[in-house]
Amino acid sequence: VINPVIENTRCKKVSGYSDFLNLRKLMAAELSDSAMIHAALKKITSICFTTEQVKDLGVLFITDEGKYKFYVAAYPFVSDLTNFSSLETQLNNEYYITRFKAMILQKKNKQ
């Protein structure tokens, strides 16, 4: 079930396919998780991405720790926040799944 897209008020523009490909290329050129996240933040703070795009970028991270940190960093800049919790399925480690669920709950309670 796909939730209707709810616009994030921080989003002025949502990325297109070319924006996604350019960001993926920038992230893939980096040598560490933190460098990939830093490269992503340079781009996503000016243009929002969809949950599906964040999921597709998340596969660049080898560990659940990297994916989790990327998801936390990307959360404020995702256009369809109602779908963001679906990223939980991308995590395998129970520790990061629990942290991810807690982060989502915390963010929802602040809204």
Tab-separated table of C-alpha atoms in Angstrom:
chain	number	residue	atom	x	y	z
A	1	VAL	CA	0.000	0.000	0.000
A	2	ILE	CA	1.451	3.335	-1.057
A	3	ASN	CA	0.522	6.301	1.066
A	4	PRO	CA	-0.378	9.516	-0.703
A	5	VAL	CA	2.539	11.890	-1.076
A	6	ILE	CA	2.508	14.518	1.645
A	7	GLU	CA	4.735	17.412	0.784
A	8	ASN	CA	7.497	18.187	3.230
A	9	THR	CA	7.353	21.929	3.890
A	10	ARG	CA	11.169	22.076	3.682
A	11	CYS	CA	11.046	20.893	0.072
A	12	LYS	CA	11.156	23.617	-2.532
A	13	LYS	CA	11.933	21.190	-5.358
A	14	VAL	CA	11.776	17.408	-5.669
A	15	SER	CA	14.545	15.692	-7.584
A	16	GLY	CA	14.116	14.233	-11.011
A	17	TYR	CA	15.824	11.178	-12.420
A	18	SER	CA	18.903	13.108	-13.592
A	19	ASP	CA	19.299	14.668	-10.110
A	20	PHE	CA	19.140	11.177	-8.615
A	21	LEU	CA	21.725	9.780	-11.061
A	22	ASN	CA	24.090	12.699	-10.437
A	23	LEU	CA	23.877	12.222	-6.677
A	24	ARG	CA	24.357	8.465	-6.981
A	25	LYS	CA	27.482	9.068	-9.064
A	26	LEU	CA	28.865	11.565	-6.501
A	27	MET	CA	28.193	9.203	-3.599
A	28	ALA	CA	29.638	6.153	-5.374
A	29	ALA	CA	32.904	8.038	-5.966
A	30	GLU	CA	33.457	8.451	-2.212
A	31	LEU	CA	35.569	6.014	-0.199
A	32	SER	CA	33.740	5.930	3.139
A	33	ASP	CA	30.224	5.993	4.534
A	34	SER	CA	30.770	9.379	6.143
A	35	ALA	CA	32.096	10.840	2.887
A	36	MET	CA	29.082	9.465	0.991
A	37	ILE	CA	26.708	10.997	3.549
A	38	HIS	CA	28.563	14.319	3.358
A	39	ALA	CA	28.305	14.299	-0.456
A	40	ALA	CA	24.598	13.494	-0.213
A	41	LEU	CA	23.907	16.281	2.282
A	42	LYS	CA	25.488	18.851	-0.037
A	43	LYS	CA	22.839	17.973	-2.626
A	44	ILE	CA	19.750	16.986	-0.643
A	45	THR	CA	19.641	20.147	1.427
A	46	SER	CA	18.831	22.103	-1.738
A	47	ILE	CA	16.614	19.543	-3.481
A	48	CYS	CA	14.438	16.870	-1.866
A	49	PHE	CA	14.406	13.212	-2.789
A	50	THR	CA	11.661	10.623	-2.554
A	51	THR	CA	11.763	7.693	-0.152
A	52	GLU	CA	12.251	5.375	-3.132
A	53	GLN	CA	15.279	7.383	-4.278
A	54	VAL	CA	16.730	7.319	-0.735
A	55	LYS	CA	16.210	3.550	-0.722
A	56	ASP	CA	18.058	3.228	-4.042
A	57	LEU	CA	20.915	5.383	-2.709
A	58	GLY	CA	21.007	3.352	0.494
A	59	VAL	CA	22.225	0.284	-1.405
A	60	LEU	CA	25.576	2.053	-1.812
A	61	PHE	CA	26.195	1.459	1.898
A	62	ILE	CA	27.617	-1.934	2.804
A	63	THR	CA	26.654	-1.930	6.483
A	64	ASP	CA	23.424	-1.294	8.325
A	65	GLU	CA	25.265	1.364	10.320
A	66	GLY	CA	25.989	3.305	7.128
A	67	LYS	CA	22.435	2.922	5.859
A	68	TYR	CA	20.981	3.988	9.202
A	69	LYS	CA	23.186	7.094	9.404
A	70	PHE	CA	22.278	7.988	5.815
A	71	TYR	CA	18.556	7.566	6.499
A	72	VAL	CA	18.758	9.778	9.597
A	73	ALA	CA	20.641	12.462	7.642
A	74	ALA	CA	18.222	12.267	4.695
A	75	TYR	CA	14.973	12.269	6.697
A	76	PRO	CA	14.422	16.063	6.857
A	77	PHE	CA	14.883	16.307	3.088
A	78	VAL	CA	12.517	13.558	1.920
A	79	SER	CA	9.447	14.730	0.038
A	80	ASP	CA	7.152	11.844	1.013
A	81	LEU	CA	7.716	11.364	4.734
A	82	THR	CA	4.677	9.097	5.062
A	83	ASN	CA	6.572	6.411	3.123
A	84	PHE	CA	9.885	6.815	4.968
A	85	SER	CA	9.187	4.071	7.520
A	86	SER	CA	9.264	1.539	4.644
A	87	LEU	CA	13.066	1.877	4.655
A	88	GLU	CA	13.110	-0.302	7.772
A	89	THR	CA	12.995	-3.325	5.438
A	90	GLN	CA	16.439	-2.346	4.130
A	91	LEU	CA	18.022	-2.954	7.546
A	92	ASN	CA	18.955	-6.433	8.811
A	93	ASN	CA	20.591	-5.733	12.160
A	94	GLU	CA	18.061	-5.628	15.013
A	95	TYR	CA	20.021	-2.853	16.760
A	96	TYR	CA	19.651	-0.491	13.786
A	97	ILE	CA	16.050	-1.554	13.133
A	98	THR	CA	15.180	-0.581	16.716
A	99	ARG	CA	17.034	2.722	16.412
A	100	PHE	CA	15.337	3.438	13.077
A	101	LYS	CA	11.871	2.808	14.546
A	102	ALA	CA	12.699	5.063	17.509
A	103	MET	CA	13.912	7.828	15.182
A	104	ILE	CA	10.715	7.664	13.111
A	105	LEU	CA	8.571	7.770	16.253
A	106	GLN	CA	10.535	10.711	17.640
A	107	LYS	CA	10.231	12.665	14.375
A	108	LYS	CA	6.489	11.990	14.139
A	109	ASN	CA	5.966	13.162	17.708
A	110	LYS	CA	7.740	16.459	16.936
A	111	GLN	CA	5.469	17.189	13.963
